[in-house]
Amino acid sequence: MSTPLSPEQRVIHFLNRTSFGPTPGTVQRVNRLGVRAYLDEQLATENIADEAVEARVATLKTVRMNSRELFDLYPPPKVAQQRGMAMAGPMNAPRFIIYELQQARLLRAVYSQRQLYELMVDFWSNHFNVFAAKGADRWLATQYERDTIRPHALGKFRDLLLATAQSPAMLFFLDNWLSASPNSAAARNPRNQRRRGINENYAREVMELHTLGVDGGYTQEDVREVARCFTGWTLRRPRGDAEFYFEPRLHDQGAKTVLGTRIPAGGGIDDGLKVIDLLAHHPSTAKFIATKLARRFVADDPPVSLVEPVAAV
């Protein structure tokens, strides 16, 4: 039988779960306000002044740049040579971008007063993970965290799911930007060597890791149908000013069936949007996300009695 936590241990446990670790100042604040009032305060991030940490982060110039600026200043070695740029060392290499992104995360974890918000940025960055060292993502990862994850960290799951699906970093990481219906005119173009068929990477990951979970009730046929729905979800200028766009000439215009739901032919970009809505509101997604949240905020093995009401919400 476990021994009940003392009041001091409860505060420490609470701060360990809802922040990057307790400090004397936060312990005192929780003791003064109480757990619930402190949590309400942390949820109202717009009311928490955080100028000190932002001033520290502002010294890292790459975190403010878009992908085009980053590619121009930190090109790959071959491009740098073509431009006659001197690569004097790691400060000029693309990996410096990732170094400063990691520095910004560390500074915010240590110094931010918005601890719950920063914890959720970290939570969703891991949940919707992209590999920053893969190709163009070396220049896209900074924008991904800043413009996709951070604005939605305490928002609605559906909005975050859609934002990641349309993020250049995610489209590149899971190769959906190359996915095309093999029957489309663009895929049959002999000059278009890369767009030769449907890529299932994103379709599989969006169900297995982002929404339903590995035991969420989907089949390989669902993976294929979801991949068809997301054909044409691509991007412009992956090594420049990257942005999402829908290319109807790459899209599979036929009817699809996803998780038993029929998606009529001719839907265009709406096929993917319907999948986003279907996955975001699916009971398996609610259970999967609720379990992960309960594991992060309460216990490594959260009880069903906790997970179920969270999933219901």
PDB file of C-alpha atoms in Angstrom:
ATOM      1  CA  MET A   1       0.000   0.000   0.000  1.00  0.00           C
ATOM      2  CA  SER A   2       1.461   3.357  -1.023  1.00  0.00           C
ATOM      3  CA  THR A   3       2.037   6.056   1.565  1.00  0.00           C
ATOM      4  CA  PRO A   4      -0.027   9.244   0.992  1.00  0.00           C
ATOM      5  CA  LEU A   5       1.997  12.271  -0.104  1.00  0.00           C
ATOM      6  CA  SER A   6       2.613  15.034   2.391  1.00  0.00           C
ATOM      7  CA  PRO A   7       1.406  18.552   1.429  1.00  0.00           C
ATOM      8  CA  GLU A   8       4.961  19.488   0.428  1.00  0.00           C
ATOM      9  CA  GLN A   9       5.362  16.326  -1.659  1.00  0.00           C
ATOM     10  CA  ARG A  10       2.047  17.020  -3.407  1.00  0.00           C
ATOM     11  CA  VAL A  11       3.254  20.463  -4.457  1.00  0.00           C
ATOM     12  CA  ILE A  12       6.551  19.053  -5.728  1.00  0.00           C
ATOM     13  CA  HIS A  13       4.722  16.296  -7.626  1.00  0.00           C
ATOM     14  CA  PHE A  14       2.318  18.842  -9.130  1.00  0.00           C
ATOM     15  CA  LEU A  15       5.157  21.101 -10.311  1.00  0.00           C
ATOM     16  CA  ASN A  16       7.162  18.180 -11.664  1.00  0.00           C
ATOM     17  CA  ARG A  17       4.182  17.215 -13.800  1.00  0.00           C
ATOM     18  CA  THR A  18       3.048  20.683 -14.941  1.00  0.00           C
ATOM     19  CA  SER A  19       6.398  22.413 -15.438  1.00  0.00           C
ATOM     20  CA  PHE A  20      10.030  21.700 -16.198  1.00  0.00           C
ATOM     21  CA  GLY A  21      10.688  21.376 -12.471  1.00  0.00           C
ATOM     22  CA  PRO A  22       9.965  23.155  -9.194  1.00  0.00           C
ATOM     23  CA  THR A  23      11.902  26.189  -8.027  1.00  0.00           C
ATOM     24  CA  PRO A  24      11.748  27.868  -4.600  1.00  0.00           C
ATOM     25  CA  GLY A  25       9.702  30.648  -6.185  1.00  0.00           C
ATOM     26  CA  THR A  26       7.110  28.391  -7.790  1.00  0.00           C
ATOM     27  CA  VAL A  27       6.805  26.246  -4.655  1.00  0.00           C
ATOM     28  CA  GLN A  28       6.068  29.364  -2.633  1.00  0.00           C
ATOM     29  CA  ARG A  29       3.555  30.587  -5.214  1.00  0.00           C
ATOM     30  CA  VAL A  30       1.641  27.284  -5.241  1.00  0.00           C
ATOM     31  CA  ASN A  31       1.593  27.256  -1.436  1.00  0.00           C
ATOM     32  CA  ARG A  32       0.243  30.800  -1.413  1.00  0.00           C
ATOM     33  CA  LEU A  33      -2.346  30.468  -4.195  1.00  0.00           C
ATOM     34  CA  GLY A  34      -3.233  26.803  -3.976  1.00  0.00           C
ATOM     35  CA  VAL A  35      -2.909  24.230  -6.755  1.00  0.00           C
ATOM     36  CA  ARG A  36      -6.127  25.084  -8.602  1.00  0.00           C
ATOM     37  CA  ALA A  37      -5.567  28.851  -8.626  1.00  0.00           C
ATOM     38  CA  TYR A  38      -1.958  28.393  -9.759  1.00  0.00           C
ATOM     39  CA  LEU A  39      -3.097  26.089 -12.569  1.00  0.00           C
ATOM     40  CA  ASP A  40      -5.740  28.610 -13.683  1.00  0.00           C
ATOM     41  CA  GLU A  41      -3.026  31.255 -13.705  1.00  0.00           C
ATOM     42  CA  GLN A  42      -0.777  29.107 -15.893  1.00  0.00           C
ATOM     43  CA  LEU A  43      -3.617  28.450 -18.342  1.00  0.00           C
ATOM     44  CA  ALA A  44      -4.125  32.197 -18.856  1.00  0.00           C
ATOM     45  CA  THR A  45      -0.775  32.585 -20.608  1.00  0.00           C
ATOM     46  CA  GLU A  46      -1.688  35.963 -22.115  1.00  0.00           C
ATOM     47  CA  ASN A  47      -1.678  37.430 -18.612  1.00  0.00           C
ATOM     48  CA  ILE A  48       1.817  36.182 -17.731  1.00  0.00           C
ATOM     49  CA  ALA A  49       4.617  38.602 -18.510  1.00  0.00           C
ATOM     50  CA  ASP A  50       7.594  36.787 -20.001  1.00  0.00           C
ATOM     51  CA  GLU A  51       9.831  39.558 -21.314  1.00  0.00           C
ATOM     52  CA  ALA A  52      12.941  38.265 -19.555  1.00  0.00           C
ATOM     53  CA  VAL A  53      13.035  34.944 -21.363  1.00  0.00           C
ATOM     54  CA  GLU A  54      12.021  36.485 -24.678  1.00  0.00           C
ATOM     55  CA  ALA A  55      14.955  38.885 -24.392  1.00  0.00           C
ATOM     56  CA  ARG A  56      17.274  35.896 -23.978  1.00  0.00           C
ATOM     57  CA  VAL A  57      15.732  34.067 -26.922  1.00  0.00           C
ATOM     58  CA  ALA A  58      15.970  37.206 -29.057  1.00  0.00           C
ATOM     59  CA  THR A  59      19.769  36.913 -29.013  1.00  0.00           C
ATOM     60  CA  LEU A  60      19.368  33.791 -31.206  1.00  0.00           C
ATOM     61  CA  LYS A  61      18.862  35.336 -34.635  1.00  0.00           C
ATOM     62  CA  THR A  62      17.746  32.205 -36.499  1.00  0.00           C
ATOM     63  CA  VAL A  63      14.580  31.677 -34.435  1.00  0.00           C
ATOM     64  CA  ARG A  64      13.028  34.792 -36.001  1.00  0.00           C
ATOM     65  CA  MET A  65      13.817  33.909 -39.623  1.00  0.00           C
ATOM     66  CA  ASN A  66      11.649  32.221 -42.225  1.00  0.00           C
ATOM     67  CA  SER A  67      12.828  29.230 -44.230  1.00  0.00           C
ATOM     68  CA  ARG A  68      13.988  31.305 -47.197  1.00  0.00           C
ATOM     69  CA  GLU A  69      16.159  33.532 -45.019  1.00  0.00           C
ATOM     70  CA  LEU A  70      17.618  30.495 -43.269  1.00  0.00           C
ATOM     71  CA  PHE A  71      18.434  28.767 -46.548  1.00  0.00           C
ATOM     72  CA  ASP A  72      20.092  31.908 -47.893  1.00  0.00           C
ATOM     73  CA  LEU A  73      22.265  32.396 -44.813  1.00  0.00           C
ATOM     74  CA  TYR A  74      22.980  28.729 -44.035  1.00  0.00           C
ATOM     75  CA  PRO A  75      22.941  26.875 -47.362  1.00  0.00           C
ATOM     76  CA  PRO A  76      24.180  23.301 -47.807  1.00  0.00           C
ATOM     77  CA  PRO A  77      27.898  23.062 -48.609  1.00  0.00           C
ATOM     78  CA  LYS A  78      27.427  22.487 -52.351  1.00  0.00           C
ATOM     79  CA  VAL A  79      25.180  25.525 -52.695  1.00  0.00           C
ATOM     80  CA  ALA A  80      27.602  27.601 -50.638  1.00  0.00           C
ATOM     81  CA  GLN A  81      30.433  26.601 -52.954  1.00  0.00           C
ATOM     82  CA  GLN A  82      28.390  27.499 -56.010  1.00  0.00           C
ATOM     83  CA  ARG A  83      27.734  30.916 -54.506  1.00  0.00           C
ATOM     84  CA  GLY A  84      31.374  31.380 -53.591  1.00  0.00           C
ATOM     85  CA  MET A  85      30.510  31.532 -49.885  1.00  0.00           C
ATOM     86  CA  ALA A  86      33.276  30.714 -47.421  1.00  0.00           C
ATOM     87  CA  MET A  87      32.182  27.980 -44.995  1.00  0.00           C
ATOM     88  CA  ALA A  88      34.305  28.962 -42.033  1.00  0.00           C
ATOM     89  CA  GLY A  89      32.967  26.342 -39.652  1.00  0.00           C
ATOM     90  CA  PRO A  90      29.856  25.121 -37.834  1.00  0.00           C
ATOM     91  CA  MET A  91      28.536  28.688 -37.363  1.00  0.00           C
ATOM     92  CA  ASN A  92      27.921  28.799 -41.104  1.00  0.00           C
ATOM     93  CA  ALA A  93      26.509  25.305 -41.522  1.00  0.00           C
ATOM     94  CA  PRO A  94      22.780  24.374 -41.614  1.00  0.00           C
ATOM     95  CA  ARG A  95      23.169  22.462 -38.333  1.00  0.00           C
ATOM     96  CA  PHE A  96      23.673  25.819 -36.602  1.00  0.00           C
ATOM     97  CA  ILE A  97      19.951  26.460 -37.173  1.00  0.00           C
ATOM     98  CA  ILE A  98      19.064  23.352 -35.174  1.00  0.00           C
ATOM     99  CA  TYR A  99      21.589  24.284 -32.501  1.00  0.00           C
ATOM    100  CA  GLU A 100      19.881  27.645 -31.956  1.00  0.00           C
ATOM    101  CA  LEU A 101      16.432  26.022 -31.979  1.00  0.00           C
ATOM    102  CA  GLN A 102      17.596  23.696 -29.201  1.00  0.00           C
ATOM    103  CA  GLN A 103      19.046  26.671 -27.326  1.00  0.00           C
ATOM    104  CA  ALA A 104      15.729  28.489 -27.530  1.00  0.00           C
ATOM    105  CA  ARG A 105      13.882  25.462 -26.154  1.00  0.00           C
ATOM    106  CA  LEU A 106      16.321  25.177 -23.272  1.00  0.00           C
ATOM    107  CA  LEU A 107      16.107  28.882 -22.417  1.00  0.00           C
ATOM    108  CA  ARG A 108      12.318  28.781 -22.350  1.00  0.00           C
ATOM    109  CA  ALA A 109      12.261  25.603 -20.257  1.00  0.00           C
ATOM    110  CA  VAL A 110      14.595  27.135 -17.673  1.00  0.00           C
ATOM    111  CA  TYR A 111      13.493  30.759 -17.561  1.00  0.00           C
ATOM    112  CA  SER A 112       9.914  31.050 -18.823  1.00  0.00           C
ATOM    113  CA  GLN A 113       7.178  31.988 -16.376  1.00  0.00           C
ATOM    114  CA  ARG A 114       4.710  30.273 -18.734  1.00  0.00           C
ATOM    115  CA  GLN A 115       5.815  26.823 -17.675  1.00  0.00           C
ATOM    116  CA  LEU A 116       2.626  24.947 -18.527  1.00  0.00           C
ATOM    117  CA  TYR A 117       2.517  26.520 -21.980  1.00  0.00           C
ATOM    118  CA  GLU A 118       6.151  25.633 -22.698  1.00  0.00           C
ATOM    119  CA  LEU A 119       5.505  22.119 -21.443  1.00  0.00           C
ATOM    120  CA  MET A 120       2.639  21.766 -23.909  1.00  0.00           C
ATOM    121  CA  VAL A 121       4.813  23.095 -26.738  1.00  0.00           C
ATOM    122  CA  ASP A 122       7.281  20.339 -25.862  1.00  0.00           C
ATOM    123  CA  PHE A 123       4.488  17.754 -25.561  1.00  0.00           C
ATOM    124  CA  TRP A 124       3.007  18.507 -28.979  1.00  0.00           C
ATOM    125  CA  SER A 125       6.421  18.902 -30.617  1.00  0.00           C
ATOM    126  CA  ASN A 126       7.138  15.317 -29.593  1.00  0.00           C
ATOM    127  CA  HIS A 127       3.672  14.082 -30.508  1.00  0.00           C
ATOM    128  CA  PHE A 128       3.813  15.663 -33.988  1.00  0.00           C
ATOM    129  CA  ASN A 129       7.499  15.014 -34.387  1.00  0.00           C
ATOM    130  CA  VAL A 130       9.530  15.876 -37.480  1.00  0.00           C
ATOM    131  CA  PHE A 131      13.172  14.904 -38.000  1.00  0.00           C
ATOM    132  CA  ALA A 132      15.026  18.202 -38.227  1.00  0.00           C
ATOM    133  CA  ALA A 133      18.092  16.674 -39.870  1.00  0.00           C
ATOM    134  CA  LYS A 134      16.184  15.376 -42.913  1.00  0.00           C
ATOM    135  CA  GLY A 135      16.859  17.424 -46.034  1.00  0.00           C
ATOM    136  CA  ALA A 136      14.820  20.605 -46.239  1.00  0.00           C
ATOM    137  CA  ASP A 137      13.575  20.179 -42.676  1.00  0.00           C
ATOM    138  CA  ARG A 138      16.904  21.610 -41.550  1.00  0.00           C
ATOM    139  CA  TRP A 139      15.491  24.948 -42.738  1.00  0.00           C
ATOM    140  CA  LEU A 140      11.819  24.211 -41.968  1.00  0.00           C
ATOM    141  CA  ALA A 141      11.951  22.961 -38.350  1.00  0.00           C
ATOM    142  CA  THR A 142      12.331  26.431 -36.808  1.00  0.00           C
ATOM    143  CA  GLN A 143       9.268  27.740 -38.618  1.00  0.00           C
ATOM    144  CA  TYR A 144       7.388  24.539 -37.740  1.00  0.00           C
ATOM    145  CA  GLU A 145       7.784  25.020 -34.009  1.00  0.00           C
ATOM    146  CA  ARG A 146       7.246  28.781 -34.115  1.00  0.00           C
ATOM    147  CA  ASP A 147       4.300  29.006 -36.528  1.00  0.00           C
ATOM    148  CA  THR A 148       2.616  25.589 -36.282  1.00  0.00           C
ATOM    149  CA  ILE A 149       3.103  24.159 -32.780  1.00  0.00           C
ATOM    150  CA  ARG A 150       3.387  27.212 -30.530  1.00  0.00           C
ATOM    151  CA  PRO A 151       0.184  29.025 -31.649  1.00  0.00           C
ATOM    152  CA  HIS A 152      -1.900  25.888 -31.026  1.00  0.00           C
ATOM    153  CA  ALA A 153      -0.195  24.467 -27.926  1.00  0.00           C
ATOM    154  CA  LEU A 154      -3.163  25.234 -25.650  1.00  0.00           C
ATOM    155  CA  GLY A 155      -5.822  25.284 -28.354  1.00  0.00           C
ATOM    156  CA  LYS A 156      -8.127  22.737 -29.971  1.00  0.00           C
ATOM    157  CA  PHE A 157      -6.656  19.428 -31.080  1.00  0.00           C
ATOM    158  CA  ARG A 158      -8.397  19.539 -34.469  1.00  0.00           C
ATOM    159  CA  ASP A 159      -6.808  22.903 -35.272  1.00  0.00           C
ATOM    160  CA  LEU A 160      -3.357  21.616 -34.361  1.00  0.00           C
ATOM    161  CA  LEU A 161      -3.878  18.416 -36.364  1.00  0.00           C
ATOM    162  CA  LEU A 162      -4.791  20.429 -39.464  1.00  0.00           C
ATOM    163  CA  ALA A 163      -1.916  22.861 -38.958  1.00  0.00           C
ATOM    164  CA  THR A 164       0.599  20.019 -38.805  1.00  0.00           C
ATOM    165  CA  ALA A 165      -0.947  18.288 -41.826  1.00  0.00           C
ATOM    166  CA  GLN A 166      -0.454  21.459 -43.871  1.00  0.00           C
ATOM    167  CA  SER A 167       2.949  22.303 -42.454  1.00  0.00           C
ATOM    168  CA  PRO A 168       5.806  22.294 -44.992  1.00  0.00           C
ATOM    169  CA  ALA A 169       7.988  20.548 -42.394  1.00  0.00           C
ATOM    170  CA  MET A 170       5.527  17.661 -41.965  1.00  0.00           C
ATOM    171  CA  LEU A 171       4.750  17.436 -45.675  1.00  0.00           C
ATOM    172  CA  PHE A 172       8.464  17.127 -46.396  1.00  0.00           C
ATOM    173  CA  PHE A 173       9.325  14.838 -43.480  1.00  0.00           C
ATOM    174  CA  LEU A 174       6.740  12.198 -44.373  1.00  0.00           C
ATOM    175  CA  ASP A 175       7.030  12.719 -48.153  1.00  0.00           C
ATOM    176  CA  ASN A 176       3.393  13.641 -48.677  1.00  0.00           C
ATOM    177  CA  TRP A 177       4.485  16.534 -50.871  1.00  0.00           C
ATOM    178  CA  LEU A 178       5.509  13.909 -53.448  1.00  0.00           C
ATOM    179  CA  SER A 179       2.336  11.839 -53.177  1.00  0.00           C
ATOM    180  CA  ALA A 180       0.267  11.763 -56.361  1.00  0.00           C
ATOM    181  CA  SER A 181      -2.462   9.648 -57.859  1.00  0.00           C
ATOM    182  CA  PRO A 182      -0.768   7.394 -60.442  1.00  0.00           C
ATOM    183  CA  ASN A 183      -3.648   8.221 -62.780  1.00  0.00           C
ATOM    184  CA  SER A 184      -3.179  11.988 -62.554  1.00  0.00           C
ATOM    185  CA  ALA A 185      -1.778  13.947 -65.468  1.00  0.00           C
ATOM    186  CA  ALA A 186       0.989  15.398 -63.335  1.00  0.00           C
ATOM    187  CA  ALA A 187       2.182  11.965 -62.202  1.00  0.00           C
ATOM    188  CA  ARG A 188       2.239  10.672 -65.801  1.00  0.00           C
ATOM    189  CA  ASN A 189       4.374  13.600 -66.970  1.00  0.00           C
ATOM    190  CA  PRO A 190       7.782  12.061 -67.924  1.00  0.00           C
ATOM    191  CA  ARG A 191       9.558  15.166 -66.623  1.00  0.00           C
ATOM    192  CA  ASN A 192       8.108  14.617 -63.168  1.00  0.00           C
ATOM    193  CA  GLN A 193      10.356  11.775 -62.005  1.00  0.00           C
ATOM    194  CA  ARG A 194       9.567  12.018 -58.289  1.00  0.00           C
ATOM    195  CA  ARG A 195       5.752  12.040 -58.405  1.00  0.00           C
ATOM    196  CA  ARG A 196       5.098   8.496 -59.551  1.00  0.00           C
ATOM    197  CA  GLY A 197       2.478   7.255 -57.124  1.00  0.00           C
ATOM    198  CA  ILE A 198       0.772   7.458 -53.767  1.00  0.00           C
ATOM    199  CA  ASN A 199       2.979   7.714 -50.696  1.00  0.00           C
ATOM    200  CA  GLU A 200       1.480   6.196 -47.515  1.00  0.00           C
ATOM    201  CA  ASN A 201       3.950   7.547 -44.947  1.00  0.00           C
ATOM    202  CA  TYR A 202       1.792  10.399 -43.661  1.00  0.00           C
ATOM    203  CA  ALA A 203      -1.446   8.404 -43.871  1.00  0.00           C
ATOM    204  CA  ARG A 204       0.021   5.700 -41.639  1.00  0.00           C
ATOM    205  CA  GLU A 205       1.633   8.079 -39.170  1.00  0.00           C
ATOM    206  CA  VAL A 206      -1.368  10.384 -38.829  1.00  0.00           C
ATOM    207  CA  MET A 207      -3.433   7.406 -37.630  1.00  0.00           C
ATOM    208  CA  GLU A 208      -0.840   5.389 -35.721  1.00  0.00           C
ATOM    209  CA  LEU A 209       1.006   8.201 -33.940  1.00  0.00           C
ATOM    210  CA  HIS A 210      -1.034  11.405 -34.249  1.00  0.00           C
ATOM    211  CA  THR A 211      -4.634  10.319 -33.660  1.00  0.00           C
ATOM    212  CA  LEU A 212      -6.087   6.790 -33.324  1.00  0.00           C
ATOM    213  CA  GLY A 213      -3.053   4.999 -31.906  1.00  0.00           C
ATOM    214  CA  VAL A 214      -1.598   1.687 -33.042  1.00  0.00           C
ATOM    215  CA  ASP A 215      -4.619  -0.212 -31.649  1.00  0.00           C
ATOM    216  CA  GLY A 216      -7.144   2.382 -32.786  1.00  0.00           C
ATOM    217  CA  GLY A 217      -9.085   0.134 -35.136  1.00  0.00           C
ATOM    218  CA  TYR A 218      -7.771   1.141 -38.560  1.00  0.00           C
ATOM    219  CA  THR A 219      -6.655  -1.281 -41.276  1.00  0.00           C
ATOM    220  CA  GLN A 220      -4.122  -1.248 -44.095  1.00  0.00           C
ATOM    221  CA  GLU A 221      -7.009  -0.461 -46.426  1.00  0.00           C
ATOM    222  CA  ASP A 222      -7.729   2.644 -44.326  1.00  0.00           C
ATOM    223  CA  VAL A 223      -4.075   3.658 -44.713  1.00  0.00           C
ATOM    224  CA  ARG A 224      -4.382   3.399 -48.501  1.00  0.00           C
ATOM    225  CA  GLU A 225      -7.660   5.326 -48.556  1.00  0.00           C
ATOM    226  CA  VAL A 226      -6.334   8.107 -46.302  1.00  0.00           C
ATOM    227  CA  ALA A 227      -3.235   8.367 -48.516  1.00  0.00           C
ATOM    228  CA  ARG A 228      -5.521   8.806 -51.532  1.00  0.00           C
ATOM    229  CA  CYS A 229      -7.394  11.570 -49.690  1.00  0.00           C
ATOM    230  CA  PHE A 230      -4.170  13.482 -49.096  1.00  0.00           C
ATOM    231  CA  THR A 231      -2.815  13.292 -52.640  1.00  0.00           C
ATOM    232  CA  GLY A 232      -2.214  16.814 -53.893  1.00  0.00           C
ATOM    233  CA  TRP A 233      -1.428  18.149 -50.411  1.00  0.00           C
ATOM    234  CA  THR A 234       2.003  19.440 -51.308  1.00  0.00           C
ATOM    235  CA  LEU A 235       4.250  22.470 -50.949  1.00  0.00           C
ATOM    236  CA  ARG A 236       5.967  25.136 -52.934  1.00  0.00           C
ATOM    237  CA  ARG A 237       9.658  25.965 -52.631  1.00  0.00           C
ATOM    238  CA  PRO A 238      10.824  23.389 -50.024  1.00  0.00           C
ATOM    239  CA  ARG A 239      14.252  25.059 -49.930  1.00  0.00           C
ATOM    240  CA  GLY A 240      12.954  28.591 -50.157  1.00  0.00           C
ATOM    241  CA  ASP A 241       9.909  30.404 -48.815  1.00  0.00           C
ATOM    242  CA  ALA A 242       8.090  27.111 -48.263  1.00  0.00           C
ATOM    243  CA  GLU A 243       4.301  27.051 -48.094  1.00  0.00           C
ATOM    244  CA  PHE A 244       1.478  24.521 -48.342  1.00  0.00           C
ATOM    245  CA  TYR A 245      -0.781  24.392 -51.352  1.00  0.00           C
ATOM    246  CA  PHE A 246      -3.250  21.950 -52.833  1.00  0.00           C
ATOM    247  CA  GLU A 247      -2.495  20.771 -56.369  1.00  0.00           C
ATOM    248  CA  PRO A 248      -5.673  19.267 -57.919  1.00  0.00           C
ATOM    249  CA  ARG A 249      -3.660  17.808 -60.819  1.00  0.00           C
ATOM    250  CA  LEU A 250      -2.020  15.390 -58.346  1.00  0.00           C
ATOM    251  CA  HIS A 251      -5.190  14.442 -56.477  1.00  0.00           C
ATOM    252  CA  ASP A 252      -7.035  11.131 -56.668  1.00  0.00           C
ATOM    253  CA  GLN A 253     -10.527  12.301 -57.599  1.00  0.00           C
ATOM    254  CA  GLY A 254     -12.243   8.944 -56.999  1.00  0.00           C
ATOM    255  CA  ALA A 255     -14.534   7.988 -54.126  1.00  0.00           C
ATOM    256  CA  LYS A 256     -12.895   6.721 -50.920  1.00  0.00           C
ATOM    257  CA  THR A 257     -13.970   4.961 -47.731  1.00  0.00           C
ATOM    258  CA  VAL A 258     -12.148   5.773 -44.486  1.00  0.00           C
ATOM    259  CA  LEU A 259     -13.021   3.949 -41.255  1.00  0.00           C
ATOM    260  CA  GLY A 260     -16.370   3.002 -42.747  1.00  0.00           C
ATOM    261  CA  THR A 261     -17.212   6.550 -43.818  1.00  0.00           C
ATOM    262  CA  ARG A 262     -17.732   7.118 -47.538  1.00  0.00           C
ATOM    263  CA  ILE A 263     -16.066  10.176 -49.066  1.00  0.00           C
ATOM    264  CA  PRO A 264     -17.694  10.948 -52.441  1.00  0.00           C
ATOM    265  CA  ALA A 265     -15.719  11.420 -55.645  1.00  0.00           C
ATOM    266  CA  GLY A 266     -14.616  14.866 -56.779  1.00  0.00           C
ATOM    267  CA  GLY A 267     -14.015  16.324 -53.331  1.00  0.00           C
ATOM    268  CA  GLY A 268     -10.594  17.785 -54.007  1.00  0.00           C
ATOM    269  CA  ILE A 269      -8.936  19.291 -50.943  1.00  0.00           C
ATOM    270  CA  ASP A 270     -12.089  18.567 -48.914  1.00  0.00           C
ATOM    271  CA  ASP A 271     -11.183  14.851 -48.947  1.00  0.00           C
ATOM    272  CA  GLY A 272      -8.235  15.549 -46.650  1.00  0.00           C
ATOM    273  CA  LEU A 273     -10.227  17.987 -44.517  1.00  0.00           C
ATOM    274  CA  LYS A 274     -12.903  15.331 -43.979  1.00  0.00           C
ATOM    275  CA  VAL A 275     -10.226  12.886 -42.843  1.00  0.00           C
ATOM    276  CA  ILE A 276      -8.882  15.480 -40.401  1.00  0.00           C
ATOM    277  CA  ASP A 277     -12.359  15.931 -38.914  1.00  0.00           C
ATOM    278  CA  LEU A 278     -13.011  12.186 -38.827  1.00  0.00           C
ATOM    279  CA  LEU A 279      -9.746  11.434 -37.029  1.00  0.00           C
ATOM    280  CA  ALA A 280      -9.916  14.421 -34.661  1.00  0.00           C
ATOM    281  CA  HIS A 281     -13.364  13.406 -33.373  1.00  0.00           C
ATOM    282  CA  HIS A 282     -12.881   9.630 -33.338  1.00  0.00           C
ATOM    283  CA  PRO A 283     -13.308   7.869 -29.938  1.00  0.00           C
ATOM    284  CA  SER A 284      -9.965   6.076 -30.389  1.00  0.00           C
ATOM    285  CA  THR A 285      -8.248   9.446 -30.790  1.00  0.00           C
ATOM    286  CA  ALA A 286      -9.884  10.736 -27.620  1.00  0.00           C
ATOM    287  CA  LYS A 287      -8.661   7.699 -25.684  1.00  0.00           C
ATOM    288  CA  PHE A 288      -5.150   7.832 -27.197  1.00  0.00           C
ATOM    289  CA  ILE A 289      -4.631  11.550 -26.515  1.00  0.00           C
ATOM    290  CA  ALA A 290      -6.264  11.378 -23.082  1.00  0.00           C
ATOM    291  CA  THR A 291      -3.931   8.549 -22.096  1.00  0.00           C
ATOM    292  CA  LYS A 292      -0.857  10.473 -23.212  1.00  0.00           C
ATOM    293  CA  LEU A 293      -1.968  13.598 -21.353  1.00  0.00           C
ATOM    294  CA  ALA A 294      -2.759  11.657 -18.186  1.00  0.00           C
ATOM    295  CA  ARG A 295       0.598   9.914 -18.405  1.00  0.00           C
ATOM    296  CA  ARG A 296       2.382  13.255 -18.660  1.00  0.00           C
ATOM    297  CA  PHE A 297       0.434  15.125 -16.011  1.00  0.00           C
ATOM    298  CA  VAL A 298      -0.538  12.489 -13.445  1.00  0.00           C
ATOM    299  CA  ALA A 299       1.196   9.108 -13.528  1.00  0.00           C
ATOM    300  CA  ASP A 300       3.238   6.917 -15.836  1.00  0.00           C
ATOM    301  CA  ASP A 301       0.486   4.291 -15.657  1.00  0.00           C
ATOM    302  CA  PRO A 302      -2.717   6.359 -15.358  1.00  0.00           C
ATOM    303  CA  PRO A 303      -5.841   4.594 -14.099  1.00  0.00           C
ATOM    304  CA  VAL A 304      -8.746   3.956 -16.462  1.00  0.00           C
ATOM    305  CA  SER A 305     -10.950   5.881 -14.034  1.00  0.00           C
ATOM    306  CA  LEU A 306      -8.974   8.990 -14.972  1.00  0.00           C
ATOM    307  CA  VAL A 307      -8.457   8.375 -18.682  1.00  0.00           C
ATOM    308  CA  GLU A 308     -12.110   7.696 -19.501  1.00  0.00           C
ATOM    309  CA  PRO A 309     -13.561  11.014 -18.255  1.00  0.00           C
ATOM    310  CA  VAL A 310     -10.708  12.927 -19.901  1.00  0.00           C
ATOM    311  CA  ALA A 311     -11.454  11.122 -23.173  1.00  0.00           C
ATOM    312  CA  ALA A 312     -15.134  11.994 -22.790  1.00  0.00           C
ATOM    313  CA  VAL A 313     -14.235  15.675 -22.542  1.00  0.00           C
TER     314      VAL A 313
END
